[in-house]
JSON list of C-alpha atoms in Angstrom, two decimals:
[
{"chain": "C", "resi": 1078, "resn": "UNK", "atom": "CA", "xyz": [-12.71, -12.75, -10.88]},
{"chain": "C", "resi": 1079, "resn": "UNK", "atom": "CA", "xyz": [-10.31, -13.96, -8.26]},
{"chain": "C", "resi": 1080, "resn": "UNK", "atom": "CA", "xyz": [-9.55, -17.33, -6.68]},
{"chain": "C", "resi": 1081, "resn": "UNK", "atom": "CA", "xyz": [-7.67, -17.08, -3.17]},
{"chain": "C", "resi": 1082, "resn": "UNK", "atom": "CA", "xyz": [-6.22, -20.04, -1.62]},
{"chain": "C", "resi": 1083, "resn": "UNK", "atom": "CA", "xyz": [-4.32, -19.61, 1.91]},
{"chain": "C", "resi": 1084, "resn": "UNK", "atom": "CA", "xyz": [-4.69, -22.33, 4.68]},
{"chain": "C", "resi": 1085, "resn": "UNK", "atom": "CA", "xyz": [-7.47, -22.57, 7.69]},
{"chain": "C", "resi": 1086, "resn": "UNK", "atom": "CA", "xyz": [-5.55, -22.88, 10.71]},
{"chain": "C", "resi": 1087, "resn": "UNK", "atom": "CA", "xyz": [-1.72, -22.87, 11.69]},
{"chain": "C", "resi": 1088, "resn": "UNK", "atom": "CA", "xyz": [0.01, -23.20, 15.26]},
{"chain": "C", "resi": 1089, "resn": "UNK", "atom": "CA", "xyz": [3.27, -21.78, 16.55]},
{"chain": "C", "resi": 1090, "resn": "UNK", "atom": "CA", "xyz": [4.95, -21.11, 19.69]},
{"chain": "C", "resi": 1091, "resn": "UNK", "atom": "CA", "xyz": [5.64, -17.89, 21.30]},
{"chain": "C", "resi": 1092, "resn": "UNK", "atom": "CA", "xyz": [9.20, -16.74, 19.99]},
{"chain": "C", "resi": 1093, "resn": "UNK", "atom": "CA", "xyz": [8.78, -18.83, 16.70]},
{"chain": "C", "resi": 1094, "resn": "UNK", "atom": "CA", "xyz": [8.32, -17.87, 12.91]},
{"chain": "C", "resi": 1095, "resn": "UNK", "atom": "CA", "xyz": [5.60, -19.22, 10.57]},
{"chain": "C", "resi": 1096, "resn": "UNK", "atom": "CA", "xyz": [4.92, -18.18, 7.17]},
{"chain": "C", "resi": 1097, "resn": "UNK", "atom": "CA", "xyz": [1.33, -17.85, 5.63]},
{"chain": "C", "resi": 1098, "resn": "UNK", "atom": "CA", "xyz": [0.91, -18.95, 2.06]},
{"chain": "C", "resi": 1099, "resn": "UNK", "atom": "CA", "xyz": [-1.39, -17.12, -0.36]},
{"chain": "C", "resi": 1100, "resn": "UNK", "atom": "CA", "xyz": [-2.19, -18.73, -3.99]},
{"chain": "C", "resi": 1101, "resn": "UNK", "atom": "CA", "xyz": [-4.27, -16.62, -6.19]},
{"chain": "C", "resi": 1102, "resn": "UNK", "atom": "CA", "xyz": [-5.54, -16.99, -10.06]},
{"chain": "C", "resi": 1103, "resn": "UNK", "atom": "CA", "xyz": [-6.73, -13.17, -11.64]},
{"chain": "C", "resi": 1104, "resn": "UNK", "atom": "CA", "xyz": [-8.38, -11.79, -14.05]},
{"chain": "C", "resi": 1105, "resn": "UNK", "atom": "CA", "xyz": [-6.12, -8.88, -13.43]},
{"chain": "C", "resi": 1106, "resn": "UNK", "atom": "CA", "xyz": [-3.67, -7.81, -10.30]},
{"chain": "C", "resi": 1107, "resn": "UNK", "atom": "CA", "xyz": [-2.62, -4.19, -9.08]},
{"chain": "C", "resi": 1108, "resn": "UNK", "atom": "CA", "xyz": [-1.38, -5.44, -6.13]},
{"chain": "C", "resi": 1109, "resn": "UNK", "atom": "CA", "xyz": [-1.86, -7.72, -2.95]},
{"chain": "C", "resi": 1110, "resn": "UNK", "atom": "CA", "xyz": [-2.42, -6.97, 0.69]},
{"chain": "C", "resi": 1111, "resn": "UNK", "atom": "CA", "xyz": [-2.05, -8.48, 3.74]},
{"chain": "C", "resi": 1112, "resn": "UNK", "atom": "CA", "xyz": [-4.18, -7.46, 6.85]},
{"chain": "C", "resi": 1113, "resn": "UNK", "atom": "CA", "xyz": [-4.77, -8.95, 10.73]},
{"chain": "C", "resi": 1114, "resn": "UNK", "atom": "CA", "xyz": [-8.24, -9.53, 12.37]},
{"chain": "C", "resi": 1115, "resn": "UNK", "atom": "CA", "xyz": [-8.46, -10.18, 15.74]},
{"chain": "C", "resi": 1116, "resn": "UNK", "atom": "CA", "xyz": [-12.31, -11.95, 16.32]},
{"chain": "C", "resi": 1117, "resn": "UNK", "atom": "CA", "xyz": [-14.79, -9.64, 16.50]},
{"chain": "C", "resi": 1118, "resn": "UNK", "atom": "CA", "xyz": [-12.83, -6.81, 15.13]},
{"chain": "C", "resi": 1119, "resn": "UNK", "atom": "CA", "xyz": [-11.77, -4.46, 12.10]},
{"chain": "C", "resi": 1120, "resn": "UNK", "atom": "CA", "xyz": [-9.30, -5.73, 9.40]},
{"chain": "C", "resi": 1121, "resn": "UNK", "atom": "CA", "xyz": [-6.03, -3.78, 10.08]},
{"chain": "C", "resi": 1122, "resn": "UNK", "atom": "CA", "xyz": [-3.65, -3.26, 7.05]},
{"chain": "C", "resi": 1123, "resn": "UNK", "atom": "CA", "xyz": [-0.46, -5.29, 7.65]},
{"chain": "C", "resi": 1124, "resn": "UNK", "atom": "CA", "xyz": [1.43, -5.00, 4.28]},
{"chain": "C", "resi": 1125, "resn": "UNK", "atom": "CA", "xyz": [1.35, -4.50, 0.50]},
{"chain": "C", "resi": 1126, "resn": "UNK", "atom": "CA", "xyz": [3.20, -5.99, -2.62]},
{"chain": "C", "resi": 1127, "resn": "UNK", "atom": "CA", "xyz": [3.00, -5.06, -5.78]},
{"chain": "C", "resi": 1128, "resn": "UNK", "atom": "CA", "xyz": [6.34, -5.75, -7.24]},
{"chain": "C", "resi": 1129, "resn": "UNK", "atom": "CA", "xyz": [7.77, -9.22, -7.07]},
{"chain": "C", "resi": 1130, "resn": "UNK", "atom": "CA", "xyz": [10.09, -9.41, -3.94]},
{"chain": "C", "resi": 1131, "resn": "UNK", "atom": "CA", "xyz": [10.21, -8.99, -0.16]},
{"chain": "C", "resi": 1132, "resn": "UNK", "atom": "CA", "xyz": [8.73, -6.16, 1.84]},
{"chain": "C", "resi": 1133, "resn": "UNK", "atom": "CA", "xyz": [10.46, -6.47, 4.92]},
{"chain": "C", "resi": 1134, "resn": "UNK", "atom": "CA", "xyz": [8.25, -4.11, 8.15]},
{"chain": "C", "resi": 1135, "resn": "UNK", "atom": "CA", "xyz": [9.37, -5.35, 11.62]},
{"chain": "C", "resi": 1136, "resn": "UNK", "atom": "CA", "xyz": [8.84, -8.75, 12.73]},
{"chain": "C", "resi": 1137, "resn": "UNK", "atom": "CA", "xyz": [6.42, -9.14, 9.39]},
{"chain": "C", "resi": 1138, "resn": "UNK", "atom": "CA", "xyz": [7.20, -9.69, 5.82]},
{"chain": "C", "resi": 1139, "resn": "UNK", "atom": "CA", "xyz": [5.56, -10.91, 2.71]},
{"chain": "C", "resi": 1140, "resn": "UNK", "atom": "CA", "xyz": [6.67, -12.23, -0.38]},
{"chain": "C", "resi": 1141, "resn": "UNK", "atom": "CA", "xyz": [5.50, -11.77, -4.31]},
{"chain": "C", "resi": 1142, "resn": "UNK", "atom": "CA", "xyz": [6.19, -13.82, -6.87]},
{"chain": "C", "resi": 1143, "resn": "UNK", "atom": "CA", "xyz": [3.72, -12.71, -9.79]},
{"chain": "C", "resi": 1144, "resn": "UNK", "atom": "CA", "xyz": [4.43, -14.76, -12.21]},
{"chain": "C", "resi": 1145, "resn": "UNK", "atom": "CA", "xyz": [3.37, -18.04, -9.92]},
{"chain": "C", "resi": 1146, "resn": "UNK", "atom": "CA", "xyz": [0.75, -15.87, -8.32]},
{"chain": "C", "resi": 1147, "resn": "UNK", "atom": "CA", "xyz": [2.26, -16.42, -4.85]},
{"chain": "C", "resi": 1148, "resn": "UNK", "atom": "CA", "xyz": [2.72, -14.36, -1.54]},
{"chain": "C", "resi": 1149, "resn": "UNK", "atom": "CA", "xyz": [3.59, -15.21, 1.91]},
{"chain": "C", "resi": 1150, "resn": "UNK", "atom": "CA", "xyz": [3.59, -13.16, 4.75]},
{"chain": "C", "resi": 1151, "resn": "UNK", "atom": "CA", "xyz": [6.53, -13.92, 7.60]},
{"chain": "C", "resi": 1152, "resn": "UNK", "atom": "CA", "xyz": [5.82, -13.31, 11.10]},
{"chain": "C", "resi": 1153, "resn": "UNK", "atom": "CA", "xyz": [9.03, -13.66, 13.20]},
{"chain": "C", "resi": 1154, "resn": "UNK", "atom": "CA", "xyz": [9.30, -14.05, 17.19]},
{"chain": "C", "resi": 1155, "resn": "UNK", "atom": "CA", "xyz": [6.04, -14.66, 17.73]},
{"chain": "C", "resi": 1156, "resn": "UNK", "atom": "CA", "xyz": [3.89, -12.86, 20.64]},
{"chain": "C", "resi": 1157, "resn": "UNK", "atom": "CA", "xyz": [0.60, -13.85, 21.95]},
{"chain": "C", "resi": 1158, "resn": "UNK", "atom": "CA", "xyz": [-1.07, -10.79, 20.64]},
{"chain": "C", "resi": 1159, "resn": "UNK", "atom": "CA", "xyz": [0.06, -12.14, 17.46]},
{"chain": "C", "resi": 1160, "resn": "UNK", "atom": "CA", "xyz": [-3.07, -14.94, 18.04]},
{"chain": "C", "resi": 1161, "resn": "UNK", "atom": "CA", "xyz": [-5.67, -13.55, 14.94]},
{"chain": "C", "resi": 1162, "resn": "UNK", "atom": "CA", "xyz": [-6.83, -14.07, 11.28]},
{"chain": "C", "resi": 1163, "resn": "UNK", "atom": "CA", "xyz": [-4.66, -13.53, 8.60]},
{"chain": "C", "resi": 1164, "resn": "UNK", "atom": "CA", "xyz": [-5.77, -12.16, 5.46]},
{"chain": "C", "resi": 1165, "resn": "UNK", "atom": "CA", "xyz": [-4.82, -12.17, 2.19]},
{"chain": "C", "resi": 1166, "resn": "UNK", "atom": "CA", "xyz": [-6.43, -9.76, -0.68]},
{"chain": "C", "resi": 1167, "resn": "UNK", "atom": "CA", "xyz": [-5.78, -8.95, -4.27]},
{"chain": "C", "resi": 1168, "resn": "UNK", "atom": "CA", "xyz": [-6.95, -6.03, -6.05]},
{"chain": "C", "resi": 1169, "resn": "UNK", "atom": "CA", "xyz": [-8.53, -5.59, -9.33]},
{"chain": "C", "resi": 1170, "resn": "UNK", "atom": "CA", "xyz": [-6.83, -3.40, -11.72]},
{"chain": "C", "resi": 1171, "resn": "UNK", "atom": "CA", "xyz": [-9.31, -0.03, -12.32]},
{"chain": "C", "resi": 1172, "resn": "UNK", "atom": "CA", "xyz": [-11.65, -0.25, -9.91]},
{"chain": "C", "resi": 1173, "resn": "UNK", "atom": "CA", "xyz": [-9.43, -0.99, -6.77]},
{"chain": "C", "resi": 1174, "resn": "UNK", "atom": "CA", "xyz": [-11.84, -3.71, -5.84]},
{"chain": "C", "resi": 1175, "resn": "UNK", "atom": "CA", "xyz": [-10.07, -6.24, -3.20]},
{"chain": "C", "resi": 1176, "resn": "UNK", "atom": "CA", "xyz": [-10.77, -9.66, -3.60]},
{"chain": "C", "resi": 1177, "resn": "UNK", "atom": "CA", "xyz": [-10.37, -12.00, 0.00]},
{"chain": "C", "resi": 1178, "resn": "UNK", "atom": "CA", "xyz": [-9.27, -15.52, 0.82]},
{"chain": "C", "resi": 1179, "resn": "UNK", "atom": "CA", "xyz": [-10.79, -16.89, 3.74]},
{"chain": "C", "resi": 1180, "resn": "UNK", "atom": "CA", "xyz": [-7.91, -16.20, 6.17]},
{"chain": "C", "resi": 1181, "resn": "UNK", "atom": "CA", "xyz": [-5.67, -18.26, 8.04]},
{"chain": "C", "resi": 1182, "resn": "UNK", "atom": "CA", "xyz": [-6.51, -18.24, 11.89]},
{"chain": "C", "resi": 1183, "resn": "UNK", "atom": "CA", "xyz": [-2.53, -18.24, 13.46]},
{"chain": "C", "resi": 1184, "resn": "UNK", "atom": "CA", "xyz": [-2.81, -19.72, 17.12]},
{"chain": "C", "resi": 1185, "resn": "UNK", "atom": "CA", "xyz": [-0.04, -18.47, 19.36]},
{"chain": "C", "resi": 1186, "resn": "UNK", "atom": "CA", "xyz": [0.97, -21.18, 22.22]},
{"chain": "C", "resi": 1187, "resn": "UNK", "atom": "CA", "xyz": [3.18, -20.61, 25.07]},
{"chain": "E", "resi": 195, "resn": "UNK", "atom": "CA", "xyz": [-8.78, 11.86, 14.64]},
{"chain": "E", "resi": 196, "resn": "UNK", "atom": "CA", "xyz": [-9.98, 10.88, 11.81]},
{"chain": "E", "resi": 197, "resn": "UNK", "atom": "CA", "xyz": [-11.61, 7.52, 11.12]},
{"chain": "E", "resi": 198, "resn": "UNK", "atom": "CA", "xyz": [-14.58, 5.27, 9.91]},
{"chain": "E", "resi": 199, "resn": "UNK", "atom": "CA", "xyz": [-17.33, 4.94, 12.03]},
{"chain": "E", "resi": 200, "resn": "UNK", "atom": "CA", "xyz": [-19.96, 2.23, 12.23]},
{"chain": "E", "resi": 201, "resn": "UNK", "atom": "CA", "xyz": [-23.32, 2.00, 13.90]},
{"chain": "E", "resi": 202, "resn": "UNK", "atom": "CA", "xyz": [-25.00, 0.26, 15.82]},
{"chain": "E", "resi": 203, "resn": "UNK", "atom": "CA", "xyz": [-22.45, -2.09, 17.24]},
{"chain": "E", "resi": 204, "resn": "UNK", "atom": "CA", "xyz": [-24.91, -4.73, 17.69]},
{"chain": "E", "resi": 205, "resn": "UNK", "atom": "CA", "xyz": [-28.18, -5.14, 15.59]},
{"chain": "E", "resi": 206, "resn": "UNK", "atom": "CA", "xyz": [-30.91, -7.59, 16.02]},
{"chain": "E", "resi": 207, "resn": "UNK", "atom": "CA", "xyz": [-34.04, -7.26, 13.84]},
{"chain": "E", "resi": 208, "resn": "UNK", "atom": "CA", "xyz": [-37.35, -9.34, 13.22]},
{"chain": "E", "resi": 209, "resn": "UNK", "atom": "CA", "xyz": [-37.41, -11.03, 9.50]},
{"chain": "E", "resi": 210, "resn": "UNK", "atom": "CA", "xyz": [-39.32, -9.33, 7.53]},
{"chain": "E", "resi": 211, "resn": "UNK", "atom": "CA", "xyz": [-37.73, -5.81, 8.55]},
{"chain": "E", "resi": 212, "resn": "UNK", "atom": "CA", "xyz": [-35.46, -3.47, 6.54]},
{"chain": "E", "resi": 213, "resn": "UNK", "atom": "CA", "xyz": [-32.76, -2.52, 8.53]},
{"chain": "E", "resi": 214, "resn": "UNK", "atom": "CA", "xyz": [-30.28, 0.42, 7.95]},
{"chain": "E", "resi": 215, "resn": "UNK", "atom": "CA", "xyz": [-26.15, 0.41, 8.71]},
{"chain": "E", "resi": 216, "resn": "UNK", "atom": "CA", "xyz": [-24.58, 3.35, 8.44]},
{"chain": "E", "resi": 217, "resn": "UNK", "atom": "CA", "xyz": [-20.86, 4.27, 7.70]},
{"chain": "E", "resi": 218, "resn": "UNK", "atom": "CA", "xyz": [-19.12, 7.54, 7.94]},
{"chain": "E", "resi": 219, "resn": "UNK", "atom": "CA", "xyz": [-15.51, 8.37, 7.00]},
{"chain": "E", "resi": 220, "resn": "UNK", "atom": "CA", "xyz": [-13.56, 11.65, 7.91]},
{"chain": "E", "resi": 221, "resn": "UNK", "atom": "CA", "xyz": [-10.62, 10.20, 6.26]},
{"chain": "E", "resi": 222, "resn": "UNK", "atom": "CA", "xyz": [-11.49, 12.27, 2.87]},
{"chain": "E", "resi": 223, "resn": "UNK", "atom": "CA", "xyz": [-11.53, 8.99, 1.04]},
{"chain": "E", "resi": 224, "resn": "UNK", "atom": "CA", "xyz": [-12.84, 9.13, -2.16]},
{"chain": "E", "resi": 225, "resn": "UNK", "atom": "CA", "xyz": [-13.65, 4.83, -2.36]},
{"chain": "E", "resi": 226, "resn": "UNK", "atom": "CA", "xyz": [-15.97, 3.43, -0.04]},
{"chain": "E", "resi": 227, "resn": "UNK", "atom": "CA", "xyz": [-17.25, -0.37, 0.78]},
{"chain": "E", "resi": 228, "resn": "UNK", "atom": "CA", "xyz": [-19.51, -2.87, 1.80]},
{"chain": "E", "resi": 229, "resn": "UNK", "atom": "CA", "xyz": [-18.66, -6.64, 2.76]},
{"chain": "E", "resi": 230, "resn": "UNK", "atom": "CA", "xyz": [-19.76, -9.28, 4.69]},
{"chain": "E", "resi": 231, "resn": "UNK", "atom": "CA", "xyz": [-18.32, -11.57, 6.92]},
{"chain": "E", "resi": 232, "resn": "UNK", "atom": "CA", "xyz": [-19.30, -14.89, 7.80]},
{"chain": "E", "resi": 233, "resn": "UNK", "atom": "CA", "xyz": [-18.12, -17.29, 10.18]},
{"chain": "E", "resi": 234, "resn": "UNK", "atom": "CA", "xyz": [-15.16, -19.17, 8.31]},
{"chain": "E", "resi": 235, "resn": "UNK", "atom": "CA", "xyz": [-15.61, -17.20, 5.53]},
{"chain": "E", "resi": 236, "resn": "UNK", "atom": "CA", "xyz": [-13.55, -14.28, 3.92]},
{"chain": "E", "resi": 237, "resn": "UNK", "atom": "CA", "xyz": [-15.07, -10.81, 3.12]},
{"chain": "E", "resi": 238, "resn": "UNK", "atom": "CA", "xyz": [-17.34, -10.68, 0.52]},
{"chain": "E", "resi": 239, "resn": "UNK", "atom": "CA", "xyz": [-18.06, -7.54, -1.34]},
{"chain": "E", "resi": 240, "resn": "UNK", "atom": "CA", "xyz": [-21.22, -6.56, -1.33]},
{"chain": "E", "resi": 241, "resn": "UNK", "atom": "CA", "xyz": [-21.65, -2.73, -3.11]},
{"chain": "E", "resi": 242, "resn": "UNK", "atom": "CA", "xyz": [-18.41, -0.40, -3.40]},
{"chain": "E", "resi": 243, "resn": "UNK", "atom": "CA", "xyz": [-18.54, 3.41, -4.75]},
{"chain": "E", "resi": 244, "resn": "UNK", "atom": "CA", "xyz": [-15.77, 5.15, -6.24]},
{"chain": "E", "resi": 245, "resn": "UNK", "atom": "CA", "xyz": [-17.63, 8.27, -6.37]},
{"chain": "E", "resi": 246, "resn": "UNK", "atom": "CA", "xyz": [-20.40, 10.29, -4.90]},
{"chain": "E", "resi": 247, "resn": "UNK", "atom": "CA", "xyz": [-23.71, 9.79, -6.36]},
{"chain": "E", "resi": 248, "resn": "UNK", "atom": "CA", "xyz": [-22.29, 6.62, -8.21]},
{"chain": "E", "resi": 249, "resn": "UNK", "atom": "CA", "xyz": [-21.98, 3.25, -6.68]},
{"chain": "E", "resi": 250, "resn": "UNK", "atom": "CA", "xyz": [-21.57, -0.17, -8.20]},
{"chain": "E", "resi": 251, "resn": "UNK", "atom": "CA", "xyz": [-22.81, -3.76, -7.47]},
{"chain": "E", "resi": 252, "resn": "UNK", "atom": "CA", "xyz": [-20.46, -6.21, -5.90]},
{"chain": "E", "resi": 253, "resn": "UNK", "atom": "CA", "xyz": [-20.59, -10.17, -5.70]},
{"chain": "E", "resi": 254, "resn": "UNK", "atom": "CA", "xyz": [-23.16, -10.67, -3.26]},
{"chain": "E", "resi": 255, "resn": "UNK", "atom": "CA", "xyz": [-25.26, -7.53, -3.63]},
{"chain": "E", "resi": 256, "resn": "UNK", "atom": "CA", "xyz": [-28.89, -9.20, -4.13]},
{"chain": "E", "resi": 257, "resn": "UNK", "atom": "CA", "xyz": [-31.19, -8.59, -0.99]},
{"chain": "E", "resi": 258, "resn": "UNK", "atom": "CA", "xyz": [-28.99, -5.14, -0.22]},
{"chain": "E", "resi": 259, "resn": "UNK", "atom": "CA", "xyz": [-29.24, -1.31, -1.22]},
{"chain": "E", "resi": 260, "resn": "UNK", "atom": "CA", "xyz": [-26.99, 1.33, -0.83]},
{"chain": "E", "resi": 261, "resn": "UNK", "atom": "CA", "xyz": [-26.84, 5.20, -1.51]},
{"chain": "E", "resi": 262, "resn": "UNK", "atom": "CA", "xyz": [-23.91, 7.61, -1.51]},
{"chain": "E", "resi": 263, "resn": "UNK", "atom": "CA", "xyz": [-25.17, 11.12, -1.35]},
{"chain": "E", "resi": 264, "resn": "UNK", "atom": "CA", "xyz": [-22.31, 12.41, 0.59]},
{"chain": "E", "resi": 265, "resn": "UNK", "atom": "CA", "xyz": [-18.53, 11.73, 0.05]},
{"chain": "E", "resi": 266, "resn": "UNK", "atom": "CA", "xyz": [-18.45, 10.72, 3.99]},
{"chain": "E", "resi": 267, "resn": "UNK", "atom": "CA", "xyz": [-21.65, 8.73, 3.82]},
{"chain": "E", "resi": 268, "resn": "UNK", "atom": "CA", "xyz": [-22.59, 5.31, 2.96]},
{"chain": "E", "resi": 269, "resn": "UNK", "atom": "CA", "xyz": [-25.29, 3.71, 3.97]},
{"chain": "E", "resi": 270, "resn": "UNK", "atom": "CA", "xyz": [-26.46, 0.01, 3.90]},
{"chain": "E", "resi": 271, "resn": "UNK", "atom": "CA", "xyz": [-30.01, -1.00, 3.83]},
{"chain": "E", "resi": 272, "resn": "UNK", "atom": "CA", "xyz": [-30.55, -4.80, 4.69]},
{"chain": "E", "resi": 273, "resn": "UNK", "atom": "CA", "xyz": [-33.73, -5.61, 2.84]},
{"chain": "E", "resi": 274, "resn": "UNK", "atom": "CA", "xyz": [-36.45, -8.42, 3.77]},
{"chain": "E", "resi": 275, "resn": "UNK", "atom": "CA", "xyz": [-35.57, -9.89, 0.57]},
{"chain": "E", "resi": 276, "resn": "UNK", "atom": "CA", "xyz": [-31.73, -10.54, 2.25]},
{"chain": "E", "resi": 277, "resn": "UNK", "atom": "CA", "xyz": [-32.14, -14.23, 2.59]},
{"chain": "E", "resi": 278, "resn": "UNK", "atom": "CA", "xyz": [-29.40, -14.99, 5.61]},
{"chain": "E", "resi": 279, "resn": "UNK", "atom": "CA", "xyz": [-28.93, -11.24, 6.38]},
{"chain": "E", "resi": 280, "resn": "UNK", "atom": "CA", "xyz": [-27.19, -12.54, 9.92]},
{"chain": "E", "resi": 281, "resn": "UNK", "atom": "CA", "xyz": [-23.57, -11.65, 9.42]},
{"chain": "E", "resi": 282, "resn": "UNK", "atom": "CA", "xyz": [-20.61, -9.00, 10.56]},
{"chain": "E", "resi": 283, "resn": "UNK", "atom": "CA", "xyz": [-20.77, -6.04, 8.52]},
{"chain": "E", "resi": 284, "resn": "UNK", "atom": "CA", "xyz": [-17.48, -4.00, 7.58]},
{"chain": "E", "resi": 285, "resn": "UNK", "atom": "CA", "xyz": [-16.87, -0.96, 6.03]},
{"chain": "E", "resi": 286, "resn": "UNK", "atom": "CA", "xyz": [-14.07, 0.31, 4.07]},
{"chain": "E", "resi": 287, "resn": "UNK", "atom": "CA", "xyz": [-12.86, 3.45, 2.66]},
{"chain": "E", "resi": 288, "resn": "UNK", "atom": "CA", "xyz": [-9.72, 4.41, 0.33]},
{"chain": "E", "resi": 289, "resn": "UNK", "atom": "CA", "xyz": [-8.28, 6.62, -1.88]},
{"chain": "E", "resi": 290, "resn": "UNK", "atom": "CA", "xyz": [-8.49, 5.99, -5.16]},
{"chain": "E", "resi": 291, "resn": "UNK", "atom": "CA", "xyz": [-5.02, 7.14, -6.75]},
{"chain": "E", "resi": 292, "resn": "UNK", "atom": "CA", "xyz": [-2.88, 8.92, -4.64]},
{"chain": "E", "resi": 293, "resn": "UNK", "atom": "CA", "xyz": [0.42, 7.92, -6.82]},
{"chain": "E", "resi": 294, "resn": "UNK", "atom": "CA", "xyz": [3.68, 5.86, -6.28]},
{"chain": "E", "resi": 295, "resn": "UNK", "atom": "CA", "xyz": [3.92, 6.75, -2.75]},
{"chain": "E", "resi": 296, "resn": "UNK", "atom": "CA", "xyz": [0.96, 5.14, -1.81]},
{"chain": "E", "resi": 297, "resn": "UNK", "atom": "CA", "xyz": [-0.75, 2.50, -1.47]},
{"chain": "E", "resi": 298, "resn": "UNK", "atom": "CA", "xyz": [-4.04, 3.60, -1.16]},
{"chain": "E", "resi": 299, "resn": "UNK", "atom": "CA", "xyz": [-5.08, 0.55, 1.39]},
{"chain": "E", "resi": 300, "resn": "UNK", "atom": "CA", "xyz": [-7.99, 0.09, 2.71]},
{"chain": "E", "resi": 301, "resn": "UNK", "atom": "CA", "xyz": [-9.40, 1.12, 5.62]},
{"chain": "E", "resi": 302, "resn": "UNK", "atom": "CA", "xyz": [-11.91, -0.83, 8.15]},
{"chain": "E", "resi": 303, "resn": "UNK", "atom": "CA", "xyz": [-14.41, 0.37, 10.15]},
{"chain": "E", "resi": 304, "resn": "UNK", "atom": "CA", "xyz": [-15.33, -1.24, 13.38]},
{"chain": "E", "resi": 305, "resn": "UNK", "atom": "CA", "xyz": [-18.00, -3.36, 11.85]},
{"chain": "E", "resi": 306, "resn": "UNK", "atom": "CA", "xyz": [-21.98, -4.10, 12.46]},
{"chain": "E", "resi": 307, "resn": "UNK", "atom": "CA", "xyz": [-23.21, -7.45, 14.11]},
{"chain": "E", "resi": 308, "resn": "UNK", "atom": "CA", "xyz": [-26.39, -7.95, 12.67]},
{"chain": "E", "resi": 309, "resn": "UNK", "atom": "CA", "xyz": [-28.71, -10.45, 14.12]},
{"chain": "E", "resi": 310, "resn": "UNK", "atom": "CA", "xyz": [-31.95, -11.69, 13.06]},
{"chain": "E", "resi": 311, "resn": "UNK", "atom": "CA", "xyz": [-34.43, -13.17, 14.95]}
]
């Protein structure tokens, strides 16, 4: 199985970066994901690392580091739309399973 | 425009009831998905099928049924037995290998609010 750590709740303001931590323990990895939920709405993907390194897409990027079984994703110059859930999944090898932490609800402030 | 497709929006349903969410893909996925969402809570896998005709038990299946007759089609049945069926539904669909180039993420569908009263 998988254990997924990331935190509850983080606060920025508009024009700002945070980063979102992800900690994970596996029984076996074939990559991680990253996807957005605004309440009340679908998942949409965000970004994928399977490789150790940065994936660099826009104002986002995450981070892999296998060997400490740590990601982060980076949003830079924060909008309000940007308010939303933030989560991070692994997947099983084989059987493309994704495994969820419990997100990380970014507030956006003015 | 292809895309996954959810119904009903909004479900409420007297305990003791089955209760039936469906999910339909045009995406030509081969993978599709079940989870649940609670409030403060991640997604929790439910039943996933890799196949038609073939599907496979995920961590919270007990209480839940699920059939995959059709590559598009995949069905949830909430059963009476569901002891705190109240929840946000979401499907997914995937690929399943599509090679280096990609990354055969999942897919949401606009989820099922399921009530019961």
């Amino acid at each position: 199985g998988q254990n997924i750590d990331q935190p509850t709740e983080m606060t920025a303001t508009e024009g700002a970066i945070v980063q979102i931590n992800c900690t994970y323990q596996t029984s076996g990895f074939n990559g991680l994901f990253w996807y957005q939920q605004h309440a009340g709405e679908a998942p949409t993907f965000l970004s994928y690392n399977v490789l150790d390194g940065l994936e660099e897409k826009g104002r986002f990027s995450s981070f892999l580091s296998r060997s400490k079984g740590y990601s982060y994703l980076l949003l830079k110059e924060l909008q309000m739309k940007d308010s939303a859930s933030y989560l991070c999944a692994v997947r099983d090898q084989g059987d493309y399973k994704l495994s969820f932490g419990a997100g990380t609800t970014v507030t956006v402030r003015a | 425009d292809g895309g996954i497709t959810q119904s009903p929006k909004y479900l409420f349903r007297k305990e003791g009831q089955n209760v039936t969410l469906s999910c339909e893909q045009n995406l030509n996925h081969d993978a599709m998905y079940w989870y649940r969402q609670d409030p403060g809570q991640g997604l929790r896998l439910i039943y996933y099928s890799q196949i038609v005709n073939d599907f496979q038990k995920g961590d919270i299946a007990e209480g839940y049924s699920v059939s995959r007759e059709k590559k598009e089609s995949f069905p949830l049945t909430v059963t009476s037995a569901q002891k705190n069926p109240t929840a946000f539904y979401l499907c997914a669909s995937c690929y399943r290998d599509r090679g280096h180039s990609s990354y055969n993420e999942q897919f949401f569908g606009p989820g099922t609010r399921l009530t019961v009263l």
